[in-house]
Short mmCIF file of C-alpha atoms in Angstrom, two decimals:
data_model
loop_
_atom_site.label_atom_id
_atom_site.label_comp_id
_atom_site.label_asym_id
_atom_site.label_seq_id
_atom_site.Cartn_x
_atom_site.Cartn_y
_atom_site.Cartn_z
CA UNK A 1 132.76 127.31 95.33
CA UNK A 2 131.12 130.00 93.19
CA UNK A 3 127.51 129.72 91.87
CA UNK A 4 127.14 129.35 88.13
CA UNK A 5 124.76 132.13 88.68
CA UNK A 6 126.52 134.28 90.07
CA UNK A 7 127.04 137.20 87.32
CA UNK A 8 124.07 139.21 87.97
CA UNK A 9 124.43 139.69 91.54
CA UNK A 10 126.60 142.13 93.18
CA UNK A 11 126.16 140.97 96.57
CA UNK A 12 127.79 137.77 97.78
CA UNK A 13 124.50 135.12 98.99
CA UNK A 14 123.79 135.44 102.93
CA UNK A 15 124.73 132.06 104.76
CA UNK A 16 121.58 131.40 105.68
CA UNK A 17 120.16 131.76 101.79
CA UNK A 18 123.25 129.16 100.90
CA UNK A 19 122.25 126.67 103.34
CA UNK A 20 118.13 126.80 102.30
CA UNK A 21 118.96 127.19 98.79
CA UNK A 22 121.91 123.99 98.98
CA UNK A 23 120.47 121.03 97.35
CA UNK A 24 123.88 118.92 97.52
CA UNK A 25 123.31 117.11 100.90
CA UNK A 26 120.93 114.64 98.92
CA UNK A 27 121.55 115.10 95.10
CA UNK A 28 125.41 113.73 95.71
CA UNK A 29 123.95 110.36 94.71
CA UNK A 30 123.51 112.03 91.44
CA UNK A 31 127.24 112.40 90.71
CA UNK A 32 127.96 109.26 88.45
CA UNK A 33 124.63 110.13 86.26
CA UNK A 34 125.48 114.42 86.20
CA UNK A 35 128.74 113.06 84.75
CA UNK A 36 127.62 110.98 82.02
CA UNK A 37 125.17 112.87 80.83
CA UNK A 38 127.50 115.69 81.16
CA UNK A 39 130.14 112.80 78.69
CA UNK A 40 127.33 112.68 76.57
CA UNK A 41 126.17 116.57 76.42
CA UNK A 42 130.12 116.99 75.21
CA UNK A 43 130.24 114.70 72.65
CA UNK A 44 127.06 115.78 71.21
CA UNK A 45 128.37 119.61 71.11
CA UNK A 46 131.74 118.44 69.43
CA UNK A 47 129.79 116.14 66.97
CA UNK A 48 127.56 118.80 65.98
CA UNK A 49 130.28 121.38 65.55
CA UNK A 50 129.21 123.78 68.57
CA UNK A 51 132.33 123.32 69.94
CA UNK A 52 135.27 121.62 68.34
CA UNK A 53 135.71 117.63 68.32
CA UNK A 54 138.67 117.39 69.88
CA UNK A 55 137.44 120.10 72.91
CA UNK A 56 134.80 117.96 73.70
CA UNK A 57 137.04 114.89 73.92
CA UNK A 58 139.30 116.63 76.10
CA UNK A 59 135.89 117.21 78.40
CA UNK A 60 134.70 114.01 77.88
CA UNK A 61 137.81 112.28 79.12
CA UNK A 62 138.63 114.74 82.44
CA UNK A 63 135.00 114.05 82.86
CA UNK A 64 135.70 110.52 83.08
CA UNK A 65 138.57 111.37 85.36
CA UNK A 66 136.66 113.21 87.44
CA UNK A 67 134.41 110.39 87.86
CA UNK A 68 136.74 107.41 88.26
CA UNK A 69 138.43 109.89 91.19
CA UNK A 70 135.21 110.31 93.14
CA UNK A 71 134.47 106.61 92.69
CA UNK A 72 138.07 105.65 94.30
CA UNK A 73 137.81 108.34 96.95
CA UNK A 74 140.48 110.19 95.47
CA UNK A 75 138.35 112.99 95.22
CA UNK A 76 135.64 114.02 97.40
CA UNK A 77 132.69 115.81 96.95
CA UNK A 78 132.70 119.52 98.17
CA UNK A 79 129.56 119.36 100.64
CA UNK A 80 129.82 123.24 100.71
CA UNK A 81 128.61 123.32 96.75
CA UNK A 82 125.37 124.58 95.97
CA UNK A 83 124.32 121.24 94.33
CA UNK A 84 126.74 118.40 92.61
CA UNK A 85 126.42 119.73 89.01
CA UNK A 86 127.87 122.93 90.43
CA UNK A 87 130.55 120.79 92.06
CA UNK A 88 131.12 118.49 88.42
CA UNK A 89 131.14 121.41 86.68
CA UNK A 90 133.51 124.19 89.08
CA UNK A 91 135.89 120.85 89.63
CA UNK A 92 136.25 120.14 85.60
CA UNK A 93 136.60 124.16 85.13
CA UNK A 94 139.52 123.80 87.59
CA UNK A 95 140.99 121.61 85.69
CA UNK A 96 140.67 122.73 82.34
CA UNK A 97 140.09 126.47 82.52
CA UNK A 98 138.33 128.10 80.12
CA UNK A 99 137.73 124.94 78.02
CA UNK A 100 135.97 123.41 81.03
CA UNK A 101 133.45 126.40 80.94
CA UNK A 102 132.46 125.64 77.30
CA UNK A 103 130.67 122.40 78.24
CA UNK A 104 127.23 124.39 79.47
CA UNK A 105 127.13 125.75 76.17
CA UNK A 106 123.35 124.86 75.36
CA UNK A 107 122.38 123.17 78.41
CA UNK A 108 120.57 124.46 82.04
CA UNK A 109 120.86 123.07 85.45
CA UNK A 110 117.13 122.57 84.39
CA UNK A 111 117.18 120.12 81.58
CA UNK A 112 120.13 119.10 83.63
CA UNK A 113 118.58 117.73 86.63
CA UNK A 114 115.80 116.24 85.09
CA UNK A 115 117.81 114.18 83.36
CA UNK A 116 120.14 113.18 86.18
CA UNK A 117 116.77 112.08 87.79
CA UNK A 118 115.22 110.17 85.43
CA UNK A 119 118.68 108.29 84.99
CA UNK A 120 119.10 107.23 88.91
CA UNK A 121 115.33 106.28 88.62
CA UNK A 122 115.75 104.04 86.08
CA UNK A 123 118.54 102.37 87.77
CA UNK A 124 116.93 102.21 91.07
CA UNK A 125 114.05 100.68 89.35
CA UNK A 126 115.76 97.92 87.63
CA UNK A 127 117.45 97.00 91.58
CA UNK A 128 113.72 97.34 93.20
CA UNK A 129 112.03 94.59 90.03
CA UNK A 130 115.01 92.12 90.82
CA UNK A 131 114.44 92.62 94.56
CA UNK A 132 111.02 92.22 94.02
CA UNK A 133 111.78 88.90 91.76
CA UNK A 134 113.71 87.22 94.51
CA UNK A 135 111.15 87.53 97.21
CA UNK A 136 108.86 85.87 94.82
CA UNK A 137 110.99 83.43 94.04
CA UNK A 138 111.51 82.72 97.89
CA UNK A 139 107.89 82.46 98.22
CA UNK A 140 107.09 79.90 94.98
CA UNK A 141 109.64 78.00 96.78
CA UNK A 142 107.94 77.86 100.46
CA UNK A 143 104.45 77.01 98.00
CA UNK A 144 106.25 74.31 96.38
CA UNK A 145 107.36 73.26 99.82
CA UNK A 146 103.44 73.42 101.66
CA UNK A 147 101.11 72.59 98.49
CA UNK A 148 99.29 69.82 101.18
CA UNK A 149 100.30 71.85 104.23
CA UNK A 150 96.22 72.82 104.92
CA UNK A 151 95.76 76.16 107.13
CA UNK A 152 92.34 78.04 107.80
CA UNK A 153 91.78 80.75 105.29
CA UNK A 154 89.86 83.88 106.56
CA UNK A 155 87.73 86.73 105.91
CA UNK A 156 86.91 89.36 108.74
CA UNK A 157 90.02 87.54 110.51
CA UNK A 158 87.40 85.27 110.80
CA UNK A 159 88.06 81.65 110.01
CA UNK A 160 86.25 81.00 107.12
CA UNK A 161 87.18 77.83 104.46
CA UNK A 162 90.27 75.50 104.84
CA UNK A 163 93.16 76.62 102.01
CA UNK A 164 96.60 75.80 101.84
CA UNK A 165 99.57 77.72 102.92
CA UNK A 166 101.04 77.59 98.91
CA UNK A 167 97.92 79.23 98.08
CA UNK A 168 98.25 81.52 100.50
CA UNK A 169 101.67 82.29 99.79
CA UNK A 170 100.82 82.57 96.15
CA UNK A 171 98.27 85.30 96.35
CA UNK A 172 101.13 87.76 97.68
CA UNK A 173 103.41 86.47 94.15
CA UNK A 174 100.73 87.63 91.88
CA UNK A 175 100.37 91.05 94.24
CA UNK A 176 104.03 91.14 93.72
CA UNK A 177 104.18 90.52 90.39
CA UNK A 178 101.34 93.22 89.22
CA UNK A 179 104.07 95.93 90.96
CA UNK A 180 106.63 94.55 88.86
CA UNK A 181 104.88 94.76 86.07
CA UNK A 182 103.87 98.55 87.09
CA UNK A 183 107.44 99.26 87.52
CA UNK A 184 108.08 97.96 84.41
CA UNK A 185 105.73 100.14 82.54
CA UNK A 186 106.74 103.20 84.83
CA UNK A 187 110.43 103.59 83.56
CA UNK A 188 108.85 102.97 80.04
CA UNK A 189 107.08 106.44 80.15
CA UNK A 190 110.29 107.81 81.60
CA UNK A 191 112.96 106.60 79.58
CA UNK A 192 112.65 109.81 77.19
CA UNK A 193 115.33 112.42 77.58
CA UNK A 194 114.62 116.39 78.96
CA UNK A 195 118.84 116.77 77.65
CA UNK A 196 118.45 120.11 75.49
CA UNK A 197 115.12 120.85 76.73
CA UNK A 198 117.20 123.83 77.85
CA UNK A 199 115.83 126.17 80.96
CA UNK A 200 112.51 125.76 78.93
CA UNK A 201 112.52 126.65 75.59
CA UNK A 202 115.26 124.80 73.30
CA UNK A 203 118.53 126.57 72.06
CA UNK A 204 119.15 128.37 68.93
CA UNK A 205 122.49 126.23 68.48
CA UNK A 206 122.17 123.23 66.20
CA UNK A 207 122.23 120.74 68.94
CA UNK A 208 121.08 116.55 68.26
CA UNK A 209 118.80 115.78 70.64
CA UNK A 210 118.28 112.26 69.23
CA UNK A 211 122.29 111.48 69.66
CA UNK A 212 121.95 112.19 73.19
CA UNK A 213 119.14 110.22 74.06
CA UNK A 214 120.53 107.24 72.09
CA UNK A 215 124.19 107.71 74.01
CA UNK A 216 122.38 107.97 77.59
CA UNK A 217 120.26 104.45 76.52
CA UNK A 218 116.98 106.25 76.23
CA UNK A 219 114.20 105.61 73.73
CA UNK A 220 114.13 109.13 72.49
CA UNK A 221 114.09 112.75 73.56
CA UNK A 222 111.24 114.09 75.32
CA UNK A 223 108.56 115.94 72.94
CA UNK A 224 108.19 118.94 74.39
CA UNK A 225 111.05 121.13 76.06
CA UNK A 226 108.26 122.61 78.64
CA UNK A 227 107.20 119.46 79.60
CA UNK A 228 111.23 118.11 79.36
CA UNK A 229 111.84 120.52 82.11
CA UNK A 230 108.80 120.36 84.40
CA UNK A 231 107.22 116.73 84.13
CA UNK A 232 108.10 114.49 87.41
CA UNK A 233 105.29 112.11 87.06
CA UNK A 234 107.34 109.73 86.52
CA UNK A 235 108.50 110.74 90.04
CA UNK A 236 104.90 110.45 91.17
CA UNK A 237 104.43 107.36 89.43
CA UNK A 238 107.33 105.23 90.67
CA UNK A 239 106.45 106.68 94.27
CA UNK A 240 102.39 104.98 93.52
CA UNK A 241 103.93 101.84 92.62
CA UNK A 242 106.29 101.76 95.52
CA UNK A 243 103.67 103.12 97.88
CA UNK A 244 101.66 99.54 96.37
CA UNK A 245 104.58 97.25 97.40
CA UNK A 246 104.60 98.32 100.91
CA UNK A 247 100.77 98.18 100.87
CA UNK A 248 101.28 94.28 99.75
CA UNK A 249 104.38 94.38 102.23
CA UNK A 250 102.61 95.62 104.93
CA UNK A 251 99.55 93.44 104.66
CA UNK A 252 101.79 90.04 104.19
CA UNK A 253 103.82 91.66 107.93
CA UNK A 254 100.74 91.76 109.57
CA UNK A 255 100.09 87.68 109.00
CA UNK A 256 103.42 87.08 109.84
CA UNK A 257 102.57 89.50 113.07
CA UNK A 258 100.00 87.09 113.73
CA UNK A 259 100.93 84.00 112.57
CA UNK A 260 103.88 84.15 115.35
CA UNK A 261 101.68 84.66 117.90
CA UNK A 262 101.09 82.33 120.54
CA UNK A 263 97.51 82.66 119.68
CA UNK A 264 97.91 81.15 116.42
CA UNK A 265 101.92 79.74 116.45
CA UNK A 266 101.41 79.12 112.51
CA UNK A 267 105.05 79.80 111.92
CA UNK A 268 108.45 80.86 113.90
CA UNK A 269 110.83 83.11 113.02
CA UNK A 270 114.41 82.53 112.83
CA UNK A 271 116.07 83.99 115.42
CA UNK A 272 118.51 86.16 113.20
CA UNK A 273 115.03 87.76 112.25
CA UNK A 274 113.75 88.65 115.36
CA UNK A 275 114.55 90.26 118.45
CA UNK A 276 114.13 90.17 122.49
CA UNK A 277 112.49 92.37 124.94
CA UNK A 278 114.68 94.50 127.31
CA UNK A 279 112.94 93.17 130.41
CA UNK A 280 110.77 90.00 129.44
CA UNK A 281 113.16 87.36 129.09
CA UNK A 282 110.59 84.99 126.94
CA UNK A 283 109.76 87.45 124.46
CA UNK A 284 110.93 86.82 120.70
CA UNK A 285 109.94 89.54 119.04
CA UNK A 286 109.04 89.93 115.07
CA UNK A 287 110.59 93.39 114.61
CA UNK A 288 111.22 93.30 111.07
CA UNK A 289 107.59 92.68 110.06
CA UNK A 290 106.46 94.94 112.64
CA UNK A 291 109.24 97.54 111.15
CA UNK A 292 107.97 96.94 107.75
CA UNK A 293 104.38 97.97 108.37
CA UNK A 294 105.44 101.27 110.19
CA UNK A 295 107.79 102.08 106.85
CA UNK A 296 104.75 102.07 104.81
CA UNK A 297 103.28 104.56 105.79
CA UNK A 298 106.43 106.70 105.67
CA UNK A 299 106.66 105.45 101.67
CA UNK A 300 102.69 107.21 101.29
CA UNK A 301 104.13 110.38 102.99
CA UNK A 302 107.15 110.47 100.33
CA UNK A 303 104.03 109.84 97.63
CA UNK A 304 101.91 112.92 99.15
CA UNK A 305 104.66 115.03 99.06
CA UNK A 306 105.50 114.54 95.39
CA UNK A 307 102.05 115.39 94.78
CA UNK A 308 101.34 117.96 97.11
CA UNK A 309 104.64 119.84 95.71
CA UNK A 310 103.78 119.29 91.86
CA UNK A 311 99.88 120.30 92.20
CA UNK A 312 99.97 124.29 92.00
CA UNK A 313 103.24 124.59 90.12
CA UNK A 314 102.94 126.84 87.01
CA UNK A 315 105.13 125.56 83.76
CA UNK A 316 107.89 125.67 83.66
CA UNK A 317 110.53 124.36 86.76
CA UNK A 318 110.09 126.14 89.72
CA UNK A 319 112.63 125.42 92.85
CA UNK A 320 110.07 123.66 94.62
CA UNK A 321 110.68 120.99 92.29
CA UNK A 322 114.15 120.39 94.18
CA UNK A 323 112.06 119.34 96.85
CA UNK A 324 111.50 116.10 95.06
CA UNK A 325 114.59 114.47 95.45
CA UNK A 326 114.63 113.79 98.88
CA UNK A 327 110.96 112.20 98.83
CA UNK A 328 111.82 109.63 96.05
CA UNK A 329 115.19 109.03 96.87
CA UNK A 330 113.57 108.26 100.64
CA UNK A 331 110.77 106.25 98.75
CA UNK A 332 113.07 104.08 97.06
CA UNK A 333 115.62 103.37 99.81
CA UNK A 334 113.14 102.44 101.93
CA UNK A 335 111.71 99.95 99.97
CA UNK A 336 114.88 98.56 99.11
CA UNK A 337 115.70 98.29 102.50
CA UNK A 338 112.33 96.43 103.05
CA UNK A 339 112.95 94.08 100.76
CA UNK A 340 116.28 93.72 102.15
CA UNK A 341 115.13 92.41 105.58
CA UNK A 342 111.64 91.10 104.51
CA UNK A 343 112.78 88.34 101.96
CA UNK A 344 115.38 86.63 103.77
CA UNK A 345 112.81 86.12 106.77
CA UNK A 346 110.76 84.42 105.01
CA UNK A 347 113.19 82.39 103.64
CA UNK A 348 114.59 81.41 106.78
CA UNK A 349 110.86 80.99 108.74
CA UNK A 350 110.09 77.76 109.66
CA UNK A 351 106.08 76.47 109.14
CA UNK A 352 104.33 75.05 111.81
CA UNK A 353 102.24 72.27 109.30
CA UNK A 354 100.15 70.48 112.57
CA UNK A 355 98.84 73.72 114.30
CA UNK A 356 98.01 75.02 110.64
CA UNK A 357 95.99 71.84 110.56
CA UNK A 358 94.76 71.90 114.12
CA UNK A 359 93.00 75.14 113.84
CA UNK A 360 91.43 74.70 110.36
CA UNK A 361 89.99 71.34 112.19
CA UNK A 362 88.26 74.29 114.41
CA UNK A 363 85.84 76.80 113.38
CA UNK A 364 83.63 75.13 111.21
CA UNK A 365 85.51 75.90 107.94
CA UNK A 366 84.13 73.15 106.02
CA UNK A 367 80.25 74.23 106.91
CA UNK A 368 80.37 75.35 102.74
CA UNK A 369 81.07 72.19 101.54
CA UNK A 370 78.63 70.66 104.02
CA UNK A 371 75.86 72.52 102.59
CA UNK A 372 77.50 71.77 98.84
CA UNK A 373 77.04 67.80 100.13
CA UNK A 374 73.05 68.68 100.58
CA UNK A 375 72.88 70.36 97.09
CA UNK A 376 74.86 67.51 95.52
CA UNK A 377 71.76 65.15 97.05
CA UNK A 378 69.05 67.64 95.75
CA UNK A 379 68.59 70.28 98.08
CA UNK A 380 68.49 74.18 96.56
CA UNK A 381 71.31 75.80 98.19
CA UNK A 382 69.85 78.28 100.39
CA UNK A 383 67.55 75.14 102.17
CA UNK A 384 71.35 73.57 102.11
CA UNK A 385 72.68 76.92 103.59
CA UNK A 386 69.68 77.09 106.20
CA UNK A 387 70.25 73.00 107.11
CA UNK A 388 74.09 73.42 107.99
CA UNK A 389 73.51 76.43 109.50
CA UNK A 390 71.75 74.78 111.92
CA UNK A 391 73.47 71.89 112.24
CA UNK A 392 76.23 74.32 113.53
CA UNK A 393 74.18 75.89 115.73
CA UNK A 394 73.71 72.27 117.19
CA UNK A 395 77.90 71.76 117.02
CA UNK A 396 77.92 74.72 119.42
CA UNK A 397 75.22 73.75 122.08
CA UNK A 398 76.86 70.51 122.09
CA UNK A 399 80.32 71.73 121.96
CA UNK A 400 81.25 69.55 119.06
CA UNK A 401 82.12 69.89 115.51
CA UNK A 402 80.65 68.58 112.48
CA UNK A 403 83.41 66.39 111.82
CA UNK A 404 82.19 64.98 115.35
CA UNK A 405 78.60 65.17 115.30
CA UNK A 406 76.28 62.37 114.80
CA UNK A 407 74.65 60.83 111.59
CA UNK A 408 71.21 60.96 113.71
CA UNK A 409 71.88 64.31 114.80
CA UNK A 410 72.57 65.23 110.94
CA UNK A 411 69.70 63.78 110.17
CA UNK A 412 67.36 65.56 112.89
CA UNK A 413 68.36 68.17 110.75
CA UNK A 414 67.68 67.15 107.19
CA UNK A 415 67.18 63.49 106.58
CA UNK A 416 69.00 63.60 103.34
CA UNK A 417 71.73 63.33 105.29
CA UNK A 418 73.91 60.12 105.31
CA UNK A 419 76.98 58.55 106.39
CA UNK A 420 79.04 59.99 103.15
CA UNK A 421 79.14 63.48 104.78
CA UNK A 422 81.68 62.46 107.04
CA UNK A 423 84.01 62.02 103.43
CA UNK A 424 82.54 64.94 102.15
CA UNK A 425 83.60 67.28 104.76
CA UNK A 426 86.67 65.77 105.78
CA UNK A 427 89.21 68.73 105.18
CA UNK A 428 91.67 67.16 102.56
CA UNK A 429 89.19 66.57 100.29
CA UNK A 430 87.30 70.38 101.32
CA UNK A 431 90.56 71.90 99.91
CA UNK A 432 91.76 69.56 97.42
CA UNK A 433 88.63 69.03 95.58
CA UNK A 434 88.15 72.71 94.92
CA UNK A 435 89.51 72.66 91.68
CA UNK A 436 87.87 75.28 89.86
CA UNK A 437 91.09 77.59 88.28
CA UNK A 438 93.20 78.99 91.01
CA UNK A 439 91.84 77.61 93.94
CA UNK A 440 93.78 75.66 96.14
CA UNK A 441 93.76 71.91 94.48
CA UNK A 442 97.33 71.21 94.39
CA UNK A 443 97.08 70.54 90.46
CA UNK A 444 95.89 74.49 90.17
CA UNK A 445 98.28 75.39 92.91
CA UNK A 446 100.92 73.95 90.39
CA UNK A 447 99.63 75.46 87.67
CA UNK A 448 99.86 79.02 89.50
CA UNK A 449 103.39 78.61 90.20
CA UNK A 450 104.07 77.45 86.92
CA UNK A 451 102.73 80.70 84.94
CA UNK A 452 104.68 82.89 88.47
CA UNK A 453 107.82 81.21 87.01
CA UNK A 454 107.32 81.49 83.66
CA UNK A 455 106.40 85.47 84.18
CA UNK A 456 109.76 86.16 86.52
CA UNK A 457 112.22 84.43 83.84
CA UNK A 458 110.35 86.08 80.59
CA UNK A 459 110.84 89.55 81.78
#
């Protein structure tokens, strides 16, 4: 197939400069988006008298020929193109001869491909925020499931005060809901159309930008044809926000990592979401979490590379710029592909309630609300602090707990100590009583998946 370039050059293009210069292996995904915008280009032109009405209904409807074939499989895409508007456009020309060769009129690959871009983004962003709004929904559903189901919560992987799993659980949502929200406010900035930004500076024909935007479903067209042409921040941008999920992702893998463990056995896997070893007969695996964490990192290569392309590039495009294609197409499938496998493992994981409870029983959790008992009598908190702290260090040489220990040996201690300490560090009433707003009381628990529900079904 012959480049649309190909005029000034005498020479035909080395194999070698075809191959390097090809950009169709990975902008085929384009094709449905380079056609429509291609429908709406035409009808624009024959509106605005550039070319006659009924030529650009004639382009408009082989175009949507063209499209309906390589949907069906009727007609597939020449790999050997340069890139797939050179494919739309040398397969409509085919068809239509010299009338096909009229629809470029006013229009580069340029402002071209950055709006073919912009128009998968937006589409893939919408699938990611739904994605996104299931796996919260799966996980207000496991908190509405474990709002008594008491666990250890940590800092320094350290256990550190007793929680409950639907707190836990809930933390991720409103991770998972700030990325939504980003998302949300990322294909805001980019629903603006580049469409008659032109290679960079406009066209003298009387084109309607406006009409185009408003027939492709975006708010407007973009302000400036330099910047129409050579902005992909919104390319960076979705790549930040996606590079954020599979931080939050990753983070949530590595509990379920551990949480599987025999060291901690706070959940299983189902076993359609895990896998064997090769040679250890026991083993059951959690290969999707462990999967998950490696993909992050290749998400925050796909983010570098966006910016590492876009940092020294003078205005306007530049055919580095090809370059990022492949790194947000890669972002976005592999998040999607994440979220595939990630959400319907923890649907399916089953929560081990009594050795959540069993090792918050261990550890000492409830030494804060210990030294909050010694306050309530009188005692300035840091004497309170100093007092449990040391009726710890006592749990340990004795190799008890404080749920165990003594009233005398509380009382060696600080003899404002009395038998009500036993109620006031028993662990229900540790988590339950912290009700200050979003802590773990199942009335604020409640309360937190009311406003995650109410967020999810008023976007």
């Amino acid at each position: 197939m012959a480049q649309l370039w190909k005029g000034r050059f005498k020479k035909e293009l080395a194999k070698e400069t075809n191959d390097f210069n090809s950009s169709i292996s990975f902008d085929c995904r384009m094709f449905e988006e380079d056609i429509k915008g291609s429908i709406a280009h035409a009808t624009m032109l024959g509106a605005c008298g550039v070319i006659q009405k009924e030529e650009s209904e004639k382009i408009a409807s082989e175009l949507s020929n063209i499209l309906n074939e390589i949907k069906s499989g009727e007609l597939e895409i020449d790999m050997s193109a340069e890139d797939i508007h050179t494919f739309i456009e040398g397969d409509l020309t085919s068809r239509l001869d010299s009338l096909g060769k009229k629809l470029h009129t006013a229009r580069s690959r340029n402002d071209q491909v950055a709006l073919d871009i912009r128009m998968v983004l937006k589409k893939e962003t919408d699938k990611i925020i739904n994605m996104l709004k299931k796996l919260v929904s799966v996980l207000v559903l496991k908190a509405e499931e474990n709002k008594e189901t008491i666990m250890p919560g940590y800092t320094h992987l350290q256990r550190a005060q007793p929680i409950t799993l639907a707190h836990h659980l809930l933390a991720y949502c409103f991770m998972l809901l700030r990325d939504i929200s980003r998302l949300d406010d990322a294909k805001k900035r980019m629903n603006f159309s580049p469409l008659g930004s032109g290679a960079l500076a406009g066209t003298t024909y009387p084109i309607n930008r406006d009409l185009t935007a408003d027939l492709l479903g975006f708010e407007g067209p973009c302000k400036n044809s330099l910047d129409g042409v050579s902005d992909r921040d919104f390319c960076i941008e979705i790549a930040s926000v996606l590079s954020l999920v599979m931080v939050h992702l990753s983070r949530f893998c590595e509990e379920i990592i551990l949480w599987c463990s025999w060291e901690f056995k706070f959940i299983e896997l189902d076993d359609a979401f895990s896998t064997g070893s090769s040679i250890m007969p026991q083993k059951k695996n959690p290969d999707i979490a462990e999967l998950v964490r490696g993909k992050s990192g290749r998400v925050f290569g796909d983010l570098t590379t966006l910016l590492t392309i876009m940092k020294g590039l003078p205005l306007a495009y530049n055919k580095d710029m090809q370059e990022d294609k492949e790194a947000i197409f890669d972002a976005v499938d592999t998040v999607k592909m994440c979220l595939c496998a990630f959400t319907p493992m923890i649907e399916t994981m089953s929560v081990l309630k009594e050795n959540m409870r069993a090792a918050a029983a261990k550890g000492f959790i409830n030494a804060t609300d210990c030294a909050d008992y010694l306050v309530s009598k009188g005692l300035p908190f840091r004497d309170a602090y100093k007092a449990t702290g040391e009726a710890v260090a006592l749990c340990i040489e004795n190799g008890s707990t404080l749920e165990t220990l003594s009233l005398e040996e509380y009382k060696s201690v600080c003899p404002l100590f009395e038998y009500d300490v036993f109620d006031a560090i028993n662990l229900e009433k540790c988590v339950f009583n912290r009700i200050s707003k979003g802590g773990p009381a199942i009335e604020s628990v409640e309360n937190q998946i009311k406003e995650i529900k109410e967020n999810i079904y008023n976007q």
